[in-house]
Short mmCIF file of C-alpha atoms in Angstrom, two decimals:
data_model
loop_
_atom_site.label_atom_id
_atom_site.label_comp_id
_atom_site.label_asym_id
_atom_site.label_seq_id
_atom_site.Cartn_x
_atom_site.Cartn_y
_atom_site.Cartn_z
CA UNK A 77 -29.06 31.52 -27.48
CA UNK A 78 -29.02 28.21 -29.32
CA UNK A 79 -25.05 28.53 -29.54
CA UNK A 80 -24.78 29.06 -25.74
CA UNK A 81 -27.13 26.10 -24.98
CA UNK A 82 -25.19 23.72 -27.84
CA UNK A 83 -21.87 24.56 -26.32
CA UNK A 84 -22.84 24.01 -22.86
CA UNK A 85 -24.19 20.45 -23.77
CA UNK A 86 -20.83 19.58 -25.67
CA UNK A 87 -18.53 21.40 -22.67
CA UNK A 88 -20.22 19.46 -19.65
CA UNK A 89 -20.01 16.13 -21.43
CA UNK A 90 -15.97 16.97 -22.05
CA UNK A 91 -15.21 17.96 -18.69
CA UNK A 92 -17.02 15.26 -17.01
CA UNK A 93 -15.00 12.82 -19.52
CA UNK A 94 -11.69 15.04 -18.41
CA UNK A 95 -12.12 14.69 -14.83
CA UNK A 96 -12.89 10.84 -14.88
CA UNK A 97 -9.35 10.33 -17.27
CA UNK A 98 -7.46 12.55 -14.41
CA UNK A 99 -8.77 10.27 -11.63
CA UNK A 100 -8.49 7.23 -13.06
CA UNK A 101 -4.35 8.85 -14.14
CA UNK A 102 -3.98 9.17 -10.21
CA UNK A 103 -4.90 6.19 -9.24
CA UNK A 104 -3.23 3.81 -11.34
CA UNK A 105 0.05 6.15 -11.21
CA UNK A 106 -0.07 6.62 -7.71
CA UNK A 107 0.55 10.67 -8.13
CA UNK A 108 -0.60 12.12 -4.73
CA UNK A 109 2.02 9.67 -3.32
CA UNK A 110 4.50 10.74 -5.26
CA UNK A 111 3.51 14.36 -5.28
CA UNK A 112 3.08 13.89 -1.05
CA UNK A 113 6.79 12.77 -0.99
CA UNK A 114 8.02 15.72 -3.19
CA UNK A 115 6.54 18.34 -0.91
CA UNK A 116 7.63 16.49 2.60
CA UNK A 117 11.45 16.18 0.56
CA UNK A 118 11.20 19.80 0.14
CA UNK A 119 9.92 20.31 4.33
CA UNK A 120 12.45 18.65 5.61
CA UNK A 121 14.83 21.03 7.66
CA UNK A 122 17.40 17.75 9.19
CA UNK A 123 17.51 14.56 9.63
CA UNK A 124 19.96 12.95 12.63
CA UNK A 125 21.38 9.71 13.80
CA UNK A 126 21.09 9.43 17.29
CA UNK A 127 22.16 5.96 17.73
CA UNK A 128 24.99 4.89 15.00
CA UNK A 129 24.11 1.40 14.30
CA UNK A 130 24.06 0.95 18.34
CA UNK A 131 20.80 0.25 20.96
CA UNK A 132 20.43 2.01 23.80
CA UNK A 133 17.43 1.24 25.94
CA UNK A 134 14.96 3.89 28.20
CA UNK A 135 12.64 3.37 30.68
CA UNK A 136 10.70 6.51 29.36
CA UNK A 137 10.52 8.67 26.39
CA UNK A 138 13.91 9.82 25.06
CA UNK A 139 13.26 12.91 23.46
CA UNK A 140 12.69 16.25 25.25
CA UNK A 141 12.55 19.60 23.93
CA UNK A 142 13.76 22.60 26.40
CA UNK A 143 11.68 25.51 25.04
CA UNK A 144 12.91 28.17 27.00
CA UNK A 145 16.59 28.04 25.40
CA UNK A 146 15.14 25.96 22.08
CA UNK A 147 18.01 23.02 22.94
CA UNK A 148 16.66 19.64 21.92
CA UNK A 149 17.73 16.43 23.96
CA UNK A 150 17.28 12.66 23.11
CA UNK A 151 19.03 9.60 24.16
CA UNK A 152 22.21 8.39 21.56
CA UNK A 153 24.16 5.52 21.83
CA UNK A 154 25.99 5.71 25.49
CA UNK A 155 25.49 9.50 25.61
CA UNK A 156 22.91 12.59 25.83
CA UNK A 157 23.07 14.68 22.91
CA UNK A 158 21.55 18.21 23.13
CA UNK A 159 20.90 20.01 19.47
CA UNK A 160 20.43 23.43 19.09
CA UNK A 161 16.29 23.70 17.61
CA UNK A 162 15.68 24.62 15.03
CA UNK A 163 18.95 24.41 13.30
CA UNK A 164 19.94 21.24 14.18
CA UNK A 165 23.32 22.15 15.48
CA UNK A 166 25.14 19.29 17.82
CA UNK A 167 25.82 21.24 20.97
CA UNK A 168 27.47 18.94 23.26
CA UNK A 169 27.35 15.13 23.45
CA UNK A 170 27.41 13.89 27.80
CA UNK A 171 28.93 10.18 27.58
CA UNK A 172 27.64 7.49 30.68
CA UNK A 173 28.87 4.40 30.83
CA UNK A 174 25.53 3.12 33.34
CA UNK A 175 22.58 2.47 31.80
CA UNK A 176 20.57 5.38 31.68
CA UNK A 177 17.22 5.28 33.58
CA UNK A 178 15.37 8.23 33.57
CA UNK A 179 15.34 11.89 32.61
CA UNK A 180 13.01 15.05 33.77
CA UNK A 181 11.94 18.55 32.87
CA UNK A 182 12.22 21.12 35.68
CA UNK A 183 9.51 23.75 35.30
CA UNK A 184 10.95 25.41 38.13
CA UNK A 185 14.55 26.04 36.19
CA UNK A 186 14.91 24.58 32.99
CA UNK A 187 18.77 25.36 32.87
CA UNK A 188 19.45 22.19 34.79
CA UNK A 189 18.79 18.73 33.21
CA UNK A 190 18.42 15.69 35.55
CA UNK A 191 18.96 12.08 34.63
CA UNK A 192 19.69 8.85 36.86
CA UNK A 193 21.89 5.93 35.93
CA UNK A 194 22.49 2.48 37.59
CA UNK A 195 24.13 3.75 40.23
CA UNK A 196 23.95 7.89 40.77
CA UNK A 197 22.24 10.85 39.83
CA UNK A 198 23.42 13.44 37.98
CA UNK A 199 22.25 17.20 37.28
CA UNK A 200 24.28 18.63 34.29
CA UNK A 201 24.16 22.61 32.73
CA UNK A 202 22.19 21.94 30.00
CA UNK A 203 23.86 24.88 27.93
CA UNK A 204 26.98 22.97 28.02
CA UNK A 205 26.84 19.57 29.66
CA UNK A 206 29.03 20.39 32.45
CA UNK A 207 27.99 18.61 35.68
CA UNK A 208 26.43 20.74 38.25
CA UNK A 209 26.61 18.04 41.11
CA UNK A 210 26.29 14.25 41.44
CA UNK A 211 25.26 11.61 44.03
CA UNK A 212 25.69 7.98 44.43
CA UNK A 213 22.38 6.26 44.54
CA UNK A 214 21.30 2.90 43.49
CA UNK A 215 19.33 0.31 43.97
CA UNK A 216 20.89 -2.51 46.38
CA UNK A 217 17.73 -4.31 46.93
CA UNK A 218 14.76 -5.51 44.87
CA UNK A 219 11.94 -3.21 43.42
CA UNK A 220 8.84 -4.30 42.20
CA UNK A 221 7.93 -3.90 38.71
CA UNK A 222 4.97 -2.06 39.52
CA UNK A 223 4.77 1.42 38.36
CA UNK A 224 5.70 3.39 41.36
CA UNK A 225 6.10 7.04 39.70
CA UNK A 226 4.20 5.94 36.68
CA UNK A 227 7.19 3.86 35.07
CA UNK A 228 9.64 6.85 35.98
CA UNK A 229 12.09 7.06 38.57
CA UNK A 230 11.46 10.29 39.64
CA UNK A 231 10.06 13.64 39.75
CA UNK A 232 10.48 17.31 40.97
CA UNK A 233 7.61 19.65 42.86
CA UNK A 234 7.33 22.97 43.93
CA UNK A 235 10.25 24.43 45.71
CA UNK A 236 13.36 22.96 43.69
CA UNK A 237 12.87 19.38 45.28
CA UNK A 238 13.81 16.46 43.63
CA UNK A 239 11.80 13.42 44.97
CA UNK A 240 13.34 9.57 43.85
CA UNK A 241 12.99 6.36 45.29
CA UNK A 242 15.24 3.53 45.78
CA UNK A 243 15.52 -0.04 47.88
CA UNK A 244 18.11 -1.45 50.40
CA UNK A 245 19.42 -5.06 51.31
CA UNK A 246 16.91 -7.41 52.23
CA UNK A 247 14.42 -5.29 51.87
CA UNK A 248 10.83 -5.35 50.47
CA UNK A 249 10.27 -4.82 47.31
CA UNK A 250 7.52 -3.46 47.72
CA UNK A 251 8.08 -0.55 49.93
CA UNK A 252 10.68 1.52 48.95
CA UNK A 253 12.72 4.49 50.40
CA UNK A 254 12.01 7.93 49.24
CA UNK A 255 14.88 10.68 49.10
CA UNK A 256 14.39 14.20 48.77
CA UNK A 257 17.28 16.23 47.00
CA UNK A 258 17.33 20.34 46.38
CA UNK A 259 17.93 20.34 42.45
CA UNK A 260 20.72 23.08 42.64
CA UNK A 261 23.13 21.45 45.09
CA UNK A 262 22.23 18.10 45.16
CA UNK A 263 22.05 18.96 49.14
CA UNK A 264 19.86 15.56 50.70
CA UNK A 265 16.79 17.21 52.01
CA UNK A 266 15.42 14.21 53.80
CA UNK A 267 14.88 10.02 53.97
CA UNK A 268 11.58 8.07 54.56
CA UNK A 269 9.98 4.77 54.10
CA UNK A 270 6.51 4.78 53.75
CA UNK A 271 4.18 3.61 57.12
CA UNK A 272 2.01 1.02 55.14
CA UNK A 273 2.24 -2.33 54.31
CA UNK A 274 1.67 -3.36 50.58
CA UNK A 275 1.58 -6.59 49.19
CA UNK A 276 1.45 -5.43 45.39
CA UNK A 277 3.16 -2.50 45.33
CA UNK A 278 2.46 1.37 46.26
CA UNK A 279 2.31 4.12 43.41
CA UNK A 280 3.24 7.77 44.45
CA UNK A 281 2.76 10.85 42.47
CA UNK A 282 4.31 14.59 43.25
CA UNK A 283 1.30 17.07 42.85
CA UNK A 284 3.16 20.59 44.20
CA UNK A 285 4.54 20.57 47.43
CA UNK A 286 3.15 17.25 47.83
CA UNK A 287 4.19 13.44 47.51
CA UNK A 288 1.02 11.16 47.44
CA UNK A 289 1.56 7.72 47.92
CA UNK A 290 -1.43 4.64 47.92
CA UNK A 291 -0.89 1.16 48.63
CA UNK A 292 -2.98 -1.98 47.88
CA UNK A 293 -4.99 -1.93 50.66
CA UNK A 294 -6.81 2.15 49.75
CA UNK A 295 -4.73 4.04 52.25
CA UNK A 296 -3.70 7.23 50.69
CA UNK A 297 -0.74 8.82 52.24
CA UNK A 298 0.05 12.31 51.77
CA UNK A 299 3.47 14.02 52.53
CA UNK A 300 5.30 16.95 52.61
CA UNK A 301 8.49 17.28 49.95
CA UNK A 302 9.76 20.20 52.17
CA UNK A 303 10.15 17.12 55.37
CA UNK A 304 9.62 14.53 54.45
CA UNK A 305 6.60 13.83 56.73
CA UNK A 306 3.47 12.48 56.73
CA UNK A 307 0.33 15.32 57.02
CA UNK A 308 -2.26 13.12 56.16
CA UNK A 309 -2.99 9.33 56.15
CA UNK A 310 -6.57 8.64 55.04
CA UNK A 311 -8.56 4.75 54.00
CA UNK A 312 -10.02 5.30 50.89
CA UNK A 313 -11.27 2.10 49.96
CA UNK A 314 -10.88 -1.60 49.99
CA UNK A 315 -9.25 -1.53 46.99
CA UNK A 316 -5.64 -0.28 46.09
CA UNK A 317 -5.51 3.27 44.81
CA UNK A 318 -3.63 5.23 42.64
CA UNK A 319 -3.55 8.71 42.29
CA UNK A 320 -3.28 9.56 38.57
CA UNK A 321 -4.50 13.27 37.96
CA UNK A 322 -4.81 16.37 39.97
CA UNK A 323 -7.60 19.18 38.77
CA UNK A 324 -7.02 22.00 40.52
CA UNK A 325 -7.70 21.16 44.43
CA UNK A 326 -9.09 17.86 43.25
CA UNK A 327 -7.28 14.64 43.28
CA UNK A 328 -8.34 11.84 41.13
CA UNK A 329 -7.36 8.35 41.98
CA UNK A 330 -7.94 4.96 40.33
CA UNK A 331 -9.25 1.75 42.26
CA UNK A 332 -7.34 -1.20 40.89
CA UNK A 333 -3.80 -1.90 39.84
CA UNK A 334 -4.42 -4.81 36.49
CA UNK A 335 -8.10 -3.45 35.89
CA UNK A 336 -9.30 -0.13 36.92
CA UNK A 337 -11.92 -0.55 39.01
CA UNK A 338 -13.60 2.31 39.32
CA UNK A 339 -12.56 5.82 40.59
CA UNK A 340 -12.19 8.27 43.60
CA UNK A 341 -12.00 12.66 43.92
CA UNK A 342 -10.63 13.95 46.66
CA UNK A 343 -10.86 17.14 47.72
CA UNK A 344 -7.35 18.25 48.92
CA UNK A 345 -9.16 21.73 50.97
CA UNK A 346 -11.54 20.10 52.67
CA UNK A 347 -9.34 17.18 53.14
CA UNK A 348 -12.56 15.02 52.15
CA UNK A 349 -13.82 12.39 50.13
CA UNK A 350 -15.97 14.11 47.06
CA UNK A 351 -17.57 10.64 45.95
CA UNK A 352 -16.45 7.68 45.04
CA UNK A 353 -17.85 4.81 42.23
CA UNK A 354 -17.18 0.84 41.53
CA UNK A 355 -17.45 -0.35 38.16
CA UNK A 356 -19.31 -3.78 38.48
CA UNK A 357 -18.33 -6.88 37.28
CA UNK A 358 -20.77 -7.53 34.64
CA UNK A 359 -20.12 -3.90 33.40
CA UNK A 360 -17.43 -2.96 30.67
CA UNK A 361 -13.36 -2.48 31.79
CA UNK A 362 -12.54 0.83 32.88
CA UNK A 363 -9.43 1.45 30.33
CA UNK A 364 -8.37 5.19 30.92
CA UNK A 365 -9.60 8.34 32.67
CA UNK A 366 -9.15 12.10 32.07
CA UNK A 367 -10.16 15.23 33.58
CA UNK A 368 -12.00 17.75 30.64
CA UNK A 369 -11.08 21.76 31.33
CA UNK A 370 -14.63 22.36 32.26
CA UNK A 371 -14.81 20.01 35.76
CA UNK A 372 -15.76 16.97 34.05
CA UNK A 373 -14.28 13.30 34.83
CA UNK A 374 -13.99 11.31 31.94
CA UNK A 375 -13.89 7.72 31.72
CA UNK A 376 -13.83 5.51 28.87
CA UNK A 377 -14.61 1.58 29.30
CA UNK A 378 -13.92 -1.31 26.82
CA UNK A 379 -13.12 -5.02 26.70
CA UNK A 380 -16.51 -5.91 25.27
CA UNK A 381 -17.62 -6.93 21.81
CA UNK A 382 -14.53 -4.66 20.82
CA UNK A 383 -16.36 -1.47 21.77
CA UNK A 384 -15.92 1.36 23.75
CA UNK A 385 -18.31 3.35 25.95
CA UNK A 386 -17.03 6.76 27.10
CA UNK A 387 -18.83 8.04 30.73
CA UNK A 388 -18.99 11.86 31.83
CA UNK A 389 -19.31 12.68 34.99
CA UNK A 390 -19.73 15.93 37.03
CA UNK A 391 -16.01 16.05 38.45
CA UNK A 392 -17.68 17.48 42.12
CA UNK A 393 -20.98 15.19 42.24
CA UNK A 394 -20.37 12.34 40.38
CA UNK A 395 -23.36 13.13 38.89
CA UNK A 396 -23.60 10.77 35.26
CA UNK A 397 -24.41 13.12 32.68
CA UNK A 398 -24.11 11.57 29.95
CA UNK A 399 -22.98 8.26 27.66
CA UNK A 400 -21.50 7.99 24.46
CA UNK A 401 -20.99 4.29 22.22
CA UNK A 402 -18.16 4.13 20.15
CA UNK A 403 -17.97 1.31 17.29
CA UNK A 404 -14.08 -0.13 18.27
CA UNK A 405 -11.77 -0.14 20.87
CA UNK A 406 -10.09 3.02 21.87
CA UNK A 407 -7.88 4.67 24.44
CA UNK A 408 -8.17 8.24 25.24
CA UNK A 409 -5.32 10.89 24.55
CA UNK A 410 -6.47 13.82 25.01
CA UNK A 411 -8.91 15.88 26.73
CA UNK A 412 -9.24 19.85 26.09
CA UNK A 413 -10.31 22.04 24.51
CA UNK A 414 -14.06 21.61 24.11
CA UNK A 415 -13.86 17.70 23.18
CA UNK A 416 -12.08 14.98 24.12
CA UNK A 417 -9.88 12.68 21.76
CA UNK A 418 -9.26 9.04 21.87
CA UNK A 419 -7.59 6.12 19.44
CA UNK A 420 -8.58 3.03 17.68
CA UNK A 421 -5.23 1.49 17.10
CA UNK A 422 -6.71 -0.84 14.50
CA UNK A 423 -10.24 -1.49 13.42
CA UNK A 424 -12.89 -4.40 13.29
CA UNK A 425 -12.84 -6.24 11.08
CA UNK A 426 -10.63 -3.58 9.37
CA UNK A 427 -7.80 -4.75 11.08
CA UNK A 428 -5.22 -2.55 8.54
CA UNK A 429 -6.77 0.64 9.28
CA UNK A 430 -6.55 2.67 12.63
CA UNK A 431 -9.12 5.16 13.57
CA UNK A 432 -9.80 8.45 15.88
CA UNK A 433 -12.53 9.59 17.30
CA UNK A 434 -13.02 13.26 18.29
CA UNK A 435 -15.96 13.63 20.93
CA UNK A 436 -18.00 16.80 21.86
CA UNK A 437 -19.05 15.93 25.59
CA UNK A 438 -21.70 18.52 25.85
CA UNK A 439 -23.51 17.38 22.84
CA UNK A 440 -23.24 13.55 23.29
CA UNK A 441 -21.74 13.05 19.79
CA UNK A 442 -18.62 11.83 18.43
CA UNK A 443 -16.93 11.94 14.83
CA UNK A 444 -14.47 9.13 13.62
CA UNK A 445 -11.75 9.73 11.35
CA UNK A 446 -10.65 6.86 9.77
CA UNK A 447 -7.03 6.29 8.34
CA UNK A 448 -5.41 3.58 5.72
CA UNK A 449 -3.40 2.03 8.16
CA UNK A 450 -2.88 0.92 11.81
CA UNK A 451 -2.02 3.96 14.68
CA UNK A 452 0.86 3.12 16.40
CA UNK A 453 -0.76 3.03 20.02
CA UNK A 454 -0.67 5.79 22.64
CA UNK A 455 1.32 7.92 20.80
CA UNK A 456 -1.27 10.19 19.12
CA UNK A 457 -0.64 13.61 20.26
CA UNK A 458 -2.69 17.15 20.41
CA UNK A 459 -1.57 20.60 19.59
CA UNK A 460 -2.91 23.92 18.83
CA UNK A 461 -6.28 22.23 17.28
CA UNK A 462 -4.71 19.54 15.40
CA UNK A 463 -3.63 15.49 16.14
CA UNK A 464 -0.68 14.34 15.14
CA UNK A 465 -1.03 10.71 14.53
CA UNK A 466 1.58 8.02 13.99
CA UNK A 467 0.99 5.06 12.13
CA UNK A 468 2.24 1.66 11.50
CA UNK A 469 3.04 1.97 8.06
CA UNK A 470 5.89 4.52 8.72
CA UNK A 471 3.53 7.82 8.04
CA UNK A 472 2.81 10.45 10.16
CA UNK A 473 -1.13 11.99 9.54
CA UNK A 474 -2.43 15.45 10.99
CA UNK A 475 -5.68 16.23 11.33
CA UNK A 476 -7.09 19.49 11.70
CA UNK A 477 -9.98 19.97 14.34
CA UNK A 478 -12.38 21.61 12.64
CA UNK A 479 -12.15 21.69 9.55
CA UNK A 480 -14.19 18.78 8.77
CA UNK A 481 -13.79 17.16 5.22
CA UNK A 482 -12.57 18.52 1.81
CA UNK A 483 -12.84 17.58 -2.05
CA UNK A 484 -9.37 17.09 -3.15
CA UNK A 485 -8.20 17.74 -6.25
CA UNK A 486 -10.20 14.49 -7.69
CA UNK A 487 -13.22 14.66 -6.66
CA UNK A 488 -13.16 12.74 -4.10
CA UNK A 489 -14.25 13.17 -0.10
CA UNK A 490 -11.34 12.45 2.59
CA UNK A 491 -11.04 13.87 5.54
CA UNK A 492 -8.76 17.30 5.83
CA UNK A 493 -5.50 15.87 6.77
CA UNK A 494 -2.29 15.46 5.65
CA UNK A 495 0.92 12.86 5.67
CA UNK A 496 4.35 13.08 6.24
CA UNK A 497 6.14 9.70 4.77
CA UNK A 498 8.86 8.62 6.74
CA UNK A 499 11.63 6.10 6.07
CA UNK A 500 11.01 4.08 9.01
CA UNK A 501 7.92 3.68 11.80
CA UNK A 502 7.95 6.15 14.61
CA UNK A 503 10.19 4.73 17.25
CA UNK A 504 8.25 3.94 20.70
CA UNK A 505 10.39 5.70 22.63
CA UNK A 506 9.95 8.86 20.99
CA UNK A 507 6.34 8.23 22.73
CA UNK A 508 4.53 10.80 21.07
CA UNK A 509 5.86 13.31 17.83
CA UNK A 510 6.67 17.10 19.14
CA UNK A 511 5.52 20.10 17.40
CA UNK A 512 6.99 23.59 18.58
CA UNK A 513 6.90 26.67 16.59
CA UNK A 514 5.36 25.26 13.47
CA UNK A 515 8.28 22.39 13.37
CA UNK A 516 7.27 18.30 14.02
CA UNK A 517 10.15 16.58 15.54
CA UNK A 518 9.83 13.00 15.57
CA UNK A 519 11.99 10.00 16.02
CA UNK A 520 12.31 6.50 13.50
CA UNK A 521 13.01 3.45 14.93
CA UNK A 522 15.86 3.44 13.30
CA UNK A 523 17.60 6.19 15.52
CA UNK A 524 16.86 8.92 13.12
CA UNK A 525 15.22 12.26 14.37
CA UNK A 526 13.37 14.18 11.68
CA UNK A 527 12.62 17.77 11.87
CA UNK A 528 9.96 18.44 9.22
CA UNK A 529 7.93 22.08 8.44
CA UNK A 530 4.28 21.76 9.78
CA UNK A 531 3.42 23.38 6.48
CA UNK A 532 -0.25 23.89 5.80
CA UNK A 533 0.24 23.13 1.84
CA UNK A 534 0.90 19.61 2.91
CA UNK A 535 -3.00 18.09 1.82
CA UNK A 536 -2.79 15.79 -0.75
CA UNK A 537 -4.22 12.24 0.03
CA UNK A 538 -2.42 9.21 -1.37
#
């Protein structure tokens, strides 16, 4: 008995001495770095150059994934170049000579790819690259630089319709024309300019079978993408309005083109105003909005003290059910699943270190996860209970809902996420990294695309 008790008081002493040696080994050799680049080395499936030393710039995100035939496509120097996923393989490379404007999924048949250049639009097989059909169409006007489609220049609804917008000669440009085209044949379904005046713009958004257009002066106009013509023309407030999200039969608008102003639900049965609210001048800036999966509006303010205050709202009523501080600055990017997600692109006054915040809504509470450098902004992204976070410092982070913290191998408490080190920052307009079937695609800014293994052994914290 006295054995067992001596040898325990000489074996804690020696491993507590052994563990402090290791830690202090790690930290002046830097070893989960190292070990951290080792294992992403190893997860790397291919790594591309998409622009060869050239610049070619989009209006939108360059990188889309077609997940029905796994083809990969992403803007390259003067061309589209689709890659067979997950291999890697260059299928075809489609060479312009316009600058490229704008490219869009089709839901409806994701064998055609659409993109628009200076002066035409073109739908191209995407199994091959082979044009399908192409129209002249440019701009011969002027067009505002307010976001009409949300900084696109174009989008398709229900029913195979194509819906852009352009301007003519001496015209406004603030009111633009609106085509319809059927995305098979390139057939021209139908023409319109909108009946409203705007001084600052108009913003339209395709929700189904519908295009819904608001101007500066809260008329919301709603039209058909079969026609062409106007159902519905309705004053929504004195402010200009913007729709933005669409729940279900509810359509969620913002008052305010610089500064959000408040909010308005519509419901699109009923043809009826649900409620409508005006943030008040002495009150914070509304900076984003989202609609939660269980019929709650979400709105997050900031602009003050660098803070953040995050409002939820019955999406039907209007009710306010509850508020929620959060220390920093933040934007929201996400909001599913149970809680709602937002970013701190840097900290205060951390200003090297990013944060975000995952809130539970129900219970009013919020947890921040705080990371060693700053998060390259609005490009955090959600998947399958984990964020994918880009930062400045040319890492990538996950981190798993959930799982809450861990004790790594020293001893020491960090949140359970991971890195992937890249050789450059994460390009802006990759937007946001991609993860399908358990592979993260993400682009550099220096043209590179990196397909990396989402593998779960990746949890070592530099």
């Amino acid at each position: 008995m006295k054995k067992t008790i001596l040898i325990i008081i000489i074996l804690i002493p020696s491993i507590v001495i052994a563990f402090l040696l290791i830690s202090l080994y790690a930290i002046f050799t830097n070893y989960p770095t190292r070990q951290v680049n080792r294992i992403f080395q190893k997860n790397i499936l291919w790594q591309i150059n998409t622009n060869r030393n050239k610049s070619q710039i989009s209006d939108n995100n360059d990188v889309w994934i077609n997940e029905k035939h796994n083809i990969l496509l992403t803007l390259c120097a003067q061309s589209i170049c689709a890659y067979k996923i997950p291999s890697g393989k260059l299928l075809y490379e489609y060479k312009f000579t316009e600058k490229y404007r704008f490219h869009i999924s089709t839901e409806i048949n994701d064998d055609i790819y659409i993109f628009r250049s200076d002066k035409e639009i073109v739908a191209i097989n995407i199994h091959n690259g082979r044009d399908i059909w192409r129209k002249n169409y440019k701009d011969e006007g002027l067009i505002s630089t307010s976001q009409i489609f949300n900084s696109d220049y174009g989008s398709i609804g229900k029913n195979d319709v194509l819906v852009v917008y352009r301007s003519e000669p001496g015209s406004s440009p603030y009111i633009p024309i609106f085509d319809g085209f059927n995305i098979y044949t390139g057939e021209h379904l139908w023409s319109f300019k909108p009946r409203t005046y705007a001084f600052a713009g108009i913003h339209a958004k395709v929700f189904g079978d519908k295009l819904i257009i608001g101007n500066d002066y809260g008329n919301l106009s709603i039209y058909s993408i079969m026609t062409g013509l106007l159902e519905q023309s309705i004053n929504i407030s004195s402010d200009d309005v913007y729709p933005i999200e669409q729940h279900g039969q509810y359509l969620i608008l913002r008052k305010g083109i610089n500064a959000l102003k408040g909010i308005v639900v519509y419901d699109s049965i009923s043809n009826a105003i649900l409620w409508s609210n005006t943030v008040k001048k002495n009150d914070l800036v509304v900076k984003s909005v989202c609609v939660h999966d269980f019929n709650r509006v979400v709105l997050l303010f900031g602009g003050v003290f660098m803070k953040s205050e995050i409002q939820i709202l019955d999406l039907v009523s209007g009710t306010l059910e509850k508020k929620i501080s959060l220390p920093t600055e933040a934007e929201l990017v996400h909001c599913n699943d149970g809680y709602v997600y937002a970013e701190s692109v840097t900290l205060w006054p951390e200003q090297d270190k990013g944060a975000v915040y995952i809130i539970n809504p129900k219970a009013g509470t919020f947890q921040q996860v705080v990371f060693d450098a700053k998060i390259l902004p609005y490009s955090t992204n959600y998947s399958y209970g984990a964020l994918y976070i880009p930062s400045q410092d040319s890492r990538l982070y996950k981190y798993e809902i959930g799982k809450g913290s861990m004790w790594t191998l020293f001893g020491l408490l960090h949140p359970y996420q991971l890195q992937y080190p890249l050789s450059t920052t994460v390009s802006h307009a990759m937007g946001k990294p991609l993860i399908y079937r358990g592979i993260i695609y993400v682009k550099g800014a220096d043209g590179y695309i990196y397909a990396v293994r989402n593998n779960p052994q990746l949890r070592i914290i530099p």
